């Protein structure tokens, strides 16, 4: 129902507004995704929907650029209210991102003009303001940075920097958030009264009905912890200035967006003073606060981080949007530092923590993603909070932008995904067998000039060996150094490294890579409770799990796997064609492991990533 809200704001419909206060953002992310898809796969029907929605936004937007249907419909004349809670700037951010994506994809300026009007309104109203005028849900920062990229207007960059720099500087934040909670609840009651009054006059009106949310188990004291986190500012990343935020805290999606924005500011402004906190936060996340899948967020209600080593697989929240935010952050860190660990985590989260949110048929999703499920978690077409599908769509439509990066004399291969590169010092085609097979072939089709170009090939942390041949000639494999300490979750991207191949390339040159992809058993650190004697089975970049539908007659939570029995098996008939891992229990019962991201696609079932060894 969120698109109907824009018709109401434009005066084209007299229905009551539906959805949460941030419902606008879901439509904007759909528009963002559609624009990116249209760039590479034009479709007349999709183009018609996009153009119709852009025209509707132009009608709904106020003359001064403001566009937020919650206030326009329910509270006309009110704006920038309860900034920590009601997501006004968050929604405007996704509108601006859609405008930038549409302009980059099509070259047209109609949606970009709407985005610029909105951004100019925000600049006018917020420039020079202090800590109380920062958003509760970060996202506008990324949007302003992207808008600066395409317009060159410094005001957008400076406001994004202001929002980042002013966080955590309000000494009266607890009092402010209490007032905002009270006022937001008051406003919610007014909305309910308005809707009830409409329904009394229009008994034929049937509001949109959403299914109940997925089962999300949580510790008994999670509500009290949420209040403490909110009052202390940690939930909103408002507890400390950005350079002192060296520990992942609070809502995991918001945290990821803030880190991605701060990293981009550091890169574009050359501000090295931001890097220590960014690197420390990343290290703490990877070593103490991240699940073996790369999933982020240990606690329901907070939808965010717990304490160090608080990684209960049954209460894991791991919202897909948190993984997507981390992808953006990792990409920025990879550009700044050139370190392979960031690209390695990107790959792991892409295949596991993000992909698991998307149903195999593309028409259902999971909002929370436990690593152990005893029932009650099922994929649905929609949930009460539908933020994940359109966010997954827009990132998937842009995956090609995360495979390579280049300078005048170098080309970095971050991800091994079949693709064609048509710009930079080398033109090439890559054909990859990942994630199922470890063979990759890169063929050079054209070169800019005859000068040597350094090609950096990522040696993944999961690879048993990496054999590289250039035009049939084998190169030595340089094994990276072992990470300094085991991580709490069991996966560690810090073992990744880049292998450099420098030469004067010619059209027709070929690089062949063979990754050894052994079945590995990852273990949680002894600090993590409840994991003694348990392992997670992985192969290549994929985490595997046991799902009850594949293992009839086996108690997947009590079964003990024989580690010597595990072997990869191609199965073209299972889940569209996969490499499963076959094994046996110690008493000879057969076991079938499937990739974690594919579980839950065959009705309600039980599942576990952690198995007894």
XYZ file of C-alpha atoms in Angstrom:
613
model
C 0.000 0.000 0.000
C 2.926 2.425 0.180
C 2.598 3.757 -3.387
C -1.035 4.634 -2.735
C 0.235 6.945 0.005
C 1.822 9.178 -2.631
C -1.505 9.410 -4.476
C -3.089 10.510 -1.198
C -0.363 13.124 -0.623
C -0.841 14.377 -4.196
C -4.574 14.764 -3.682
C -5.413 11.963 -6.132
C -6.949 9.593 -3.583
C -9.095 9.979 -0.483
C -8.145 6.654 1.079
C -6.447 6.587 4.469
C -2.683 6.344 4.492
C -1.401 2.854 5.343
C 1.875 1.411 6.554
C 4.499 2.544 9.029
C 5.897 6.060 9.028
C 8.873 4.913 6.921
C 6.776 3.180 4.249
C 7.884 5.738 1.624
C 11.375 4.260 1.709
C 10.196 0.861 0.484
C 8.766 2.442 -2.668
C 11.937 4.469 -3.190
C 14.138 1.390 -2.907
C 11.909 -0.367 -5.445
C 12.372 2.613 -7.759
C 16.122 2.564 -7.133
C 16.282 -1.150 -7.959
C 14.111 -0.748 -11.055
C 16.360 2.019 -12.391
C 19.478 -0.104 -11.947
C 17.797 -3.109 -13.591
C 16.587 -1.014 -16.535
C 20.187 0.034 -17.217
C 21.224 -3.510 -18.112
C 17.927 -5.287 -18.881
C 15.457 -2.808 -20.425
C 11.835 -3.871 -20.136
C 8.885 -1.821 -21.468
C 6.529 -2.769 -18.636
C 9.083 -1.901 -15.974
C 9.849 1.387 -17.758
C 6.141 2.230 -17.734
C 5.899 1.594 -13.994
C 9.027 3.654 -13.312
C 7.864 6.611 -15.398
C 4.421 6.537 -13.827
C 5.864 6.556 -10.334
C 8.270 9.404 -11.118
C 5.341 11.472 -12.394
C 3.436 10.673 -9.202
C 6.364 11.769 -7.030
C 6.496 15.090 -8.863
C 2.848 15.610 -7.985
C 3.258 14.569 -4.367
C 6.384 16.633 -3.674
C 5.733 19.986 -2.027
C 6.886 23.111 -3.894
C 9.823 23.594 -1.518
C 11.111 20.039 -2.045
C 9.766 18.300 1.052
C 8.297 14.823 0.476
C 7.257 12.632 3.409
C 3.743 11.225 3.192
C 3.411 10.486 6.917
C 3.500 14.170 7.758
C 1.905 15.446 4.559
C -1.158 13.246 5.042
C -1.503 13.051 8.821
C 0.173 16.224 10.080
C 0.173 18.887 7.336
C 2.602 21.701 7.993
C 4.735 19.576 10.325
C 8.227 18.501 9.374
C 11.539 17.311 10.830
C 9.738 15.932 13.860
C 11.140 13.259 16.198
C 14.235 12.853 14.048
C 15.596 9.888 16.009
C 12.444 7.843 15.508
C 10.301 8.782 12.539
C 12.776 8.318 9.671
C 12.109 11.518 7.725
C 15.722 11.933 6.689
C 16.045 8.190 6.072
C 13.142 8.299 3.615
C 14.474 11.391 1.891
C 17.801 9.597 1.606
C 16.305 6.702 -0.303
C 14.454 9.155 -2.553
C 17.760 10.859 -3.342
C 19.499 7.529 -3.970
C 16.744 6.557 -6.402
C 17.229 9.862 -8.218
C 20.964 9.302 -8.520
C 20.568 5.699 -9.689
C 17.973 6.685 -12.298
C 20.189 9.468 -13.632
C 23.251 7.212 -13.800
C 21.263 4.475 -15.522
C 19.280 6.548 -18.011
C 20.922 9.957 -18.316
C 17.529 11.505 -17.672
C 17.161 14.258 -15.079
C 13.443 14.145 -14.184
C 13.855 12.032 -11.034
C 17.216 13.643 -10.275
C 15.508 17.045 -10.216
C 13.066 15.751 -7.593
C 16.004 14.428 -5.581
C 17.907 17.717 -5.877
C 14.871 19.694 -4.692
C 14.589 17.408 -1.676
C 18.313 17.639 -0.944
C 18.307 21.432 -1.260
C 15.437 21.575 1.241
C 17.469 19.470 3.668
C 20.617 21.557 3.186
C 18.655 24.750 3.805
C 17.002 23.404 6.951
C 19.968 21.549 8.516
C 23.200 23.241 7.476
C 25.117 24.432 10.521
C 22.789 22.726 13.004
C 24.068 20.784 15.995
C 23.846 17.288 17.419
C 20.097 17.283 18.043
C 19.574 17.652 14.282
C 21.025 14.303 13.237
C 18.995 11.355 11.924
C 18.124 8.363 14.082
C 18.372 5.967 11.152
C 21.450 6.725 9.084
C 21.119 6.615 5.276
C 20.781 10.242 4.230
C 24.575 10.495 4.566
C 25.179 7.899 1.834
C 22.548 9.547 -0.351
C 24.075 13.022 -0.066
C 27.515 11.625 -0.876
C 26.152 9.929 -3.996
C 24.345 13.128 -5.026
C 27.571 15.070 -4.571
C 29.258 12.588 -6.892
C 26.905 13.301 -9.801
C 26.301 17.029 -9.228
C 29.634 18.192 -7.827
C 27.828 20.442 -5.326
C 29.970 20.733 -2.217
C 27.000 21.511 0.051
C 25.796 17.902 -0.188
C 29.174 16.497 0.835
C 29.530 18.957 3.693
C 26.079 18.194 5.084
C 26.783 14.451 4.955
C 30.005 15.110 6.867
C 28.114 17.304 9.351
C 25.583 14.550 10.078
C 28.437 12.090 10.693
C 30.548 14.469 12.772
C 27.673 15.664 14.978
C 26.636 12.190 16.125
C 27.172 11.411 19.792
C 27.618 15.037 20.845
C 24.255 15.680 22.561
C 24.802 15.558 26.353
C 21.027 15.509 26.928
C 20.298 12.714 24.467
C 18.437 10.540 27.000
C 15.977 13.340 27.791
C 15.568 14.107 24.102
C 14.807 10.513 23.173
C 12.272 10.156 25.993
C 10.459 13.228 24.728
C 10.536 11.933 21.166
C 9.202 8.520 22.145
C 6.332 10.160 24.009
C 5.478 12.477 21.142
C 5.798 9.749 18.511
C 3.377 7.562 20.477
C 0.957 10.499 20.728
C 1.124 11.004 16.993
C 0.558 7.288 16.380
C -2.653 7.477 18.367
C -3.823 10.400 16.246
C -3.156 8.347 13.098
C -5.184 5.454 14.504
C -8.054 7.808 15.268
C -7.952 9.252 11.763
C -8.005 5.770 10.223
C -10.833 4.627 12.491
C -12.892 7.680 11.568
C -12.418 6.959 7.862
C -13.399 3.314 8.276
C -16.535 4.312 10.143
C -17.590 6.438 7.170
C -16.367 3.874 4.619
C -17.175 0.382 5.934
C -16.304 -1.075 2.517
C -12.632 -0.118 2.982
C -10.392 -3.123 3.588
C -6.938 -2.258 4.940
C -3.883 -4.186 3.831
C -3.357 -7.275 5.975
C 0.183 -8.402 6.688
C 1.107 -11.779 8.162
C 2.659 -11.902 11.586
C 6.406 -11.502 11.659
C 8.763 -14.449 11.640
C 9.426 -16.087 14.951
C 12.437 -14.346 16.483
C 13.711 -15.857 19.709
C 15.391 -13.504 22.155
C 16.799 -13.524 25.677
C 14.285 -12.794 28.426
C 15.752 -9.404 29.252
C 15.956 -8.118 25.680
C 13.287 -5.420 26.185
C 15.166 -3.950 29.142
C 18.382 -4.066 27.131
C 16.664 -2.237 24.284
C 15.566 0.581 26.612
C 19.066 0.915 28.059
C 20.610 0.891 24.582
C 18.162 3.542 23.341
C 18.513 5.840 26.351
C 22.293 5.581 26.250
C 22.318 6.378 22.531
C 23.998 3.110 21.478
C 20.937 1.850 19.604
C 21.158 4.972 17.383
C 25.000 5.198 17.328
C 24.584 8.435 19.298
C 26.633 7.385 22.323
C 29.984 8.802 21.205
C 31.529 10.927 18.444
C 32.404 8.972 15.326
C 36.149 8.787 16.045
C 35.441 7.139 19.390
C 33.012 4.550 18.017
C 35.457 1.662 17.908
C 32.966 -1.062 18.923
C 29.898 -2.106 16.879
C 26.861 -1.032 18.881
C 23.120 -0.821 18.498
C 20.936 -1.428 15.475
C 23.123 -3.308 13.012
C 21.671 -1.806 9.801
C 22.063 1.749 11.057
C 25.592 0.947 12.220
C 26.560 -0.388 8.789
C 25.179 2.631 6.955
C 27.037 4.995 9.291
C 30.319 3.146 8.832
C 29.875 3.078 5.043
C 29.258 6.831 4.977
C 32.174 7.597 7.290
C 34.482 5.438 5.186
C 33.410 7.188 1.996
C 34.007 10.569 3.605
C 37.441 9.400 4.710
C 38.218 8.244 1.167
C 36.908 11.280 -0.694
C 38.187 13.898 1.753
C 41.455 12.110 2.469
C 40.583 12.262 6.167
C 42.859 9.657 7.745
C 41.669 10.605 11.238
C 38.508 8.554 10.654
C 40.375 5.362 9.791
C 41.446 4.109 13.252
C 37.851 3.922 14.517
C 36.644 2.358 11.266
C 39.360 -0.289 11.350
C 38.883 -0.979 15.062
C 35.117 -1.339 14.633
C 35.604 -3.743 11.739
C 38.105 -5.837 13.680
C 35.839 -6.002 16.740
C 32.865 -6.954 14.571
C 34.734 -9.715 12.750
C 36.478 -11.165 15.781
C 33.822 -10.879 18.499
C 30.370 -9.877 17.170
C 29.761 -11.649 13.847
C 28.156 -15.024 13.187
C 29.869 -17.706 11.124
C 27.637 -16.777 8.151
C 28.795 -13.176 8.290
C 25.380 -12.330 9.743
C 25.142 -9.276 11.990
C 22.752 -8.666 14.849
C 22.473 -11.054 17.771
C 19.283 -9.739 19.338
C 15.680 -9.346 18.258
C 13.958 -6.068 19.240
C 17.315 -4.306 19.152
C 17.744 -5.786 15.667
C 21.353 -5.335 16.539
C 24.549 -6.284 18.250
C 24.824 -8.035 21.568
C 27.911 -8.197 23.737
C 31.222 -9.707 22.713
C 30.857 -13.445 22.042
C 27.050 -13.258 22.367
C 26.389 -15.395 19.307
C 23.546 -17.742 20.142
C 22.606 -19.286 16.763
C 18.972 -19.686 17.801
C 18.481 -16.022 18.703
C 20.562 -14.718 15.786
C 18.636 -11.916 14.100
C 20.920 -11.277 11.118
C 18.618 -9.074 9.058
C 19.614 -9.115 5.358
C 19.753 -5.315 5.303
C 22.537 -5.443 7.909
C 24.589 -7.643 5.598
C 23.889 -5.284 2.684
C 25.048 -2.298 4.741
C 28.208 -4.235 5.574
C 28.819 -4.910 1.871
C 28.835 -1.156 1.250
C 31.195 -0.582 4.163
C 33.563 -3.352 3.075
C 33.700 -1.953 -0.441
C 34.719 1.458 0.854
C 37.358 -0.023 3.153
C 38.762 -2.084 0.282
C 39.140 1.081 -1.808
C 40.874 2.952 1.003
C 43.261 0.284 2.227
C 43.704 -2.151 -0.643
C 43.449 -4.978 1.897
C 41.948 -8.256 0.692
C 40.163 -8.987 3.968
C 37.405 -6.519 3.137
C 36.715 -8.059 -0.268
C 36.779 -11.500 1.342
C 34.105 -10.554 3.874
C 32.088 -8.959 1.079
C 32.024 -12.277 -0.770
C 31.155 -14.306 2.345
C 28.300 -12.010 3.333
C 27.007 -11.785 -0.245
C 26.653 -15.568 -0.553
C 25.500 -16.302 2.986
C 24.229 -13.458 5.157
C 22.576 -11.491 2.329
C 21.467 -14.244 -0.060
C 19.613 -16.120 2.677
C 17.071 -13.308 2.825
C 15.942 -13.884 -0.765
C 13.608 -16.764 -1.609
C 14.767 -19.070 -4.408
C 11.862 -18.012 -6.641
C 12.394 -14.315 -5.971
C 8.919 -13.776 -4.510
C 9.455 -14.344 -0.791
C 11.957 -13.389 1.854
C 13.125 -13.784 5.431
C 13.383 -10.754 7.681
C 15.362 -12.449 10.444
C 17.784 -15.283 9.809
C 18.623 -17.620 12.691
C 21.368 -20.200 12.362
C 19.338 -22.789 14.262
C 15.589 -23.089 13.692
C 13.338 -25.546 15.506
C 10.272 -24.291 13.614
C 8.197 -21.159 13.134
C 10.438 -19.334 10.662
C 8.999 -19.292 7.143
C 9.443 -17.243 4.010
C 6.540 -14.954 3.068
C 5.794 -12.573 0.223
C 5.408 -9.688 2.697
C 5.877 -9.002 6.366
C 4.782 -6.017 8.425
C 8.232 -4.492 7.789
C 8.979 -5.020 4.071
C 12.344 -3.267 3.903
C 14.441 -6.231 2.741
C 13.119 -7.212 -0.732
C 13.696 -3.868 -2.451
C 17.046 -3.438 -0.699
C 18.170 -6.870 -1.892
C 16.968 -6.028 -5.399
C 18.894 -2.766 -5.675
C 22.147 -4.276 -4.418
C 21.817 -7.385 -6.627
C 21.175 -5.162 -9.646
C 24.499 -3.426 -8.938
C 26.706 -6.400 -8.064
C 28.688 -5.792 -11.237
C 30.009 -2.595 -9.728
C 31.698 -4.491 -6.899
C 33.724 -7.011 -8.935
C 36.632 -4.848 -10.119
C 38.366 -1.599 -9.302
C 41.119 -0.003 -11.342
C 43.719 2.728 -11.492
C 45.698 3.826 -14.525
C 48.325 1.135 -13.965
C 46.475 -1.496 -11.926
C 43.360 -3.654 -11.901
C 42.020 -5.376 -8.792
C 39.767 -8.430 -9.041
C 37.743 -8.350 -5.833
C 35.148 -10.996 -6.707
C 35.166 -14.019 -8.983
C 31.822 -13.565 -10.735
C 31.289 -14.175 -14.442
C 31.356 -10.749 -16.079
C 32.759 -8.494 -18.768
C 34.867 -5.439 -17.951
C 34.617 -2.722 -20.601
C 36.538 0.168 -19.020
C 39.874 0.729 -17.310
C 43.414 -0.209 -18.361
C 42.322 -3.696 -19.478
C 39.192 -4.990 -21.212
C 38.443 -8.553 -20.221
C 35.955 -11.357 -19.819
C 35.828 -13.506 -16.704
C 34.128 -16.890 -16.527
C 33.838 -18.281 -13.025
C 32.652 -21.628 -11.701
C 32.097 -20.250 -8.205
C 30.487 -20.885 -5.851
C 30.216 -24.534 -6.941
C 33.526 -25.103 -8.736
C 36.903 -23.458 -8.221
C 37.855 -22.785 -11.849
C 38.139 -19.203 -13.133
C 39.325 -18.015 -16.555
C 40.094 -14.393 -17.384
C 40.692 -13.484 -21.038
C 42.117 -10.099 -22.046
C 40.268 -8.664 -25.025
C 41.920 -5.235 -25.314
C 44.506 -3.032 -23.592
C 44.764 0.732 -23.207
C 48.468 0.853 -24.077
C 51.613 -1.259 -23.931
C 52.753 -0.191 -20.466
C 52.772 -2.882 -17.725
C 49.611 -3.227 -15.689
C 49.492 -4.855 -12.274
C 46.578 -7.275 -11.876
C 45.722 -8.116 -8.270
C 43.937 -11.435 -7.801
C 42.318 -12.136 -4.433
C 43.406 -15.309 -2.713
C 40.308 -16.134 -0.630
C 40.597 -17.062 3.019
C 38.631 -20.253 2.269
C 40.932 -21.552 -0.485
C 43.071 -24.592 0.274
C 45.416 -23.612 -2.569
C 45.324 -21.129 -5.433
C 47.018 -22.193 -8.653
C 47.477 -19.467 -11.261
C 48.624 -19.839 -14.867
C 49.249 -16.999 -17.296
C 49.144 -18.202 -20.885
C 49.743 -21.692 -19.545
C 52.758 -20.763 -17.401
C 52.311 -21.548 -13.706
C 52.974 -18.874 -11.100
C 54.025 -19.571 -7.502
C 51.295 -19.546 -4.867
C 52.067 -17.249 -1.961
C 50.110 -18.408 1.071
C 48.966 -15.528 3.299
C 49.967 -15.304 6.936
C 47.707 -16.972 9.471
C 45.334 -14.620 11.337
C 46.603 -13.565 14.768
C 43.740 -15.089 16.794
C 40.631 -17.227 16.196
C 37.370 -15.332 15.793
C 34.361 -15.935 17.998
C 32.101 -16.924 15.101
C 34.567 -19.241 13.366
C 34.963 -17.493 9.988
C 37.940 -15.192 9.498
C 38.459 -13.099 6.355
C 41.828 -11.830 7.533
C 43.584 -14.777 5.916
C 42.844 -13.388 2.464
C 45.577 -11.733 0.388
C 46.146 -10.348 -3.102
C 48.437 -12.086 -5.568
C 50.061 -9.546 -7.901
C 50.670 -10.331 -11.589
C 52.395 -7.473 -13.422
C 53.221 -7.527 -17.105
C 52.638 -5.775 -20.417
C 49.342 -7.457 -21.301
C 48.204 -8.171 -24.814
C 44.841 -9.011 -26.305
C 44.416 -12.771 -26.173
C 46.306 -13.259 -22.907
C 44.564 -15.629 -20.499
C 44.758 -16.074 -16.745
C 43.539 -19.397 -15.395
C 42.899 -19.876 -11.688
C 42.095 -23.079 -9.857
C 40.982 -22.839 -6.265
C 41.207 -25.898 -4.103
C 37.805 -26.102 -2.376
C 38.023 -28.590 0.476
C 35.131 -29.251 2.798
C 36.069 -27.325 5.924
C 34.790 -27.536 9.487
C 34.762 -24.179 11.283
C 34.574 -23.923 15.058
C 33.403 -21.140 17.320
C 35.836 -19.800 19.884
C 35.592 -21.457 23.328
C 34.452 -18.069 24.657
C 31.111 -18.566 22.857
C 28.639 -20.494 24.972
C 26.937 -23.650 23.731
C 29.286 -24.484 20.870
C 31.577 -27.058 22.426
C 31.903 -30.099 20.178
C 30.035 -28.413 17.315
C 31.203 -27.439 13.840
C 29.904 -25.567 10.834
C 30.456 -27.263 7.487
C 31.644 -24.990 4.662
C 33.011 -25.328 1.149
C 34.392 -22.473 -0.904
C 32.503 -19.297 -0.016
C 29.401 -21.190 1.151
C 28.182 -22.067 4.616
C 26.154 -25.295 4.664
C 23.376 -26.465 6.961
C 21.221 -29.485 7.730
C 17.543 -29.003 6.898
C 14.976 -31.476 8.168
C 13.328 -31.943 4.757
C 16.562 -33.456 3.397
C 17.231 -35.639 6.438
C 14.095 -37.640 7.270
C 14.390 -39.831 10.306
C 17.420 -37.910 11.627
C 17.331 -35.612 14.647
C 19.488 -32.892 13.091
C 20.075 -31.242 16.485
C 21.392 -34.388 18.165
C 23.040 -36.212 15.256
C 26.822 -36.526 15.390
C 28.520 -36.192 12.016
C 31.461 -38.376 11.072
C 33.945 -35.729 9.826
C 35.691 -38.229 7.551
C 32.448 -38.887 5.661
C 31.928 -35.389 4.251
C 32.256 -35.005 0.487
C 30.835 -32.626 -2.153
C 28.298 -34.099 -4.579
C 26.759 -32.415 -7.606
C 22.973 -32.752 -7.534
C 21.247 -31.167 -10.556
C 17.809 -32.119 -9.231
C 18.071 -30.455 -5.809
C 17.032 -26.799 -5.373
C 17.627 -25.955 -9.013
C 21.003 -27.667 -9.187
C 23.597 -27.376 -6.452
C 26.679 -28.968 -4.984
C 25.482 -30.522 -1.754
C 27.679 -32.121 0.872
C 26.931 -35.732 1.668
C 27.967 -37.310 4.915
C 27.049 -39.819 7.588
C 26.464 -39.813 11.288
C 28.848 -41.789 13.461
C 26.276 -44.590 13.512
C 25.946 -44.682 9.716
C 22.805 -42.611 9.014
C 23.079 -40.561 5.783
C 23.220 -36.762 6.026
C 22.631 -34.121 3.361
C 23.966 -30.594 3.800
C 22.664 -27.771 1.575
C 23.888 -24.175 1.250
C 22.528 -22.125 4.134
C 21.148 -19.443 1.847
C 18.783 -21.969 0.243
C 17.120 -23.291 3.383
C 13.430 -22.630 4.041
C 12.340 -22.752 0.393
C 10.260 -25.924 0.743
C 7.821 -25.017 3.480
C 8.290 -24.741 7.211
C 11.134 -26.899 8.435
C 13.888 -27.249 10.966
C 17.473 -26.273 10.289
C 20.869 -26.032 11.924
C 24.188 -24.577 10.794
C 25.974 -25.952 13.860
C 26.206 -29.758 14.045
C 27.682 -32.117 16.602
C 31.011 -33.562 15.568
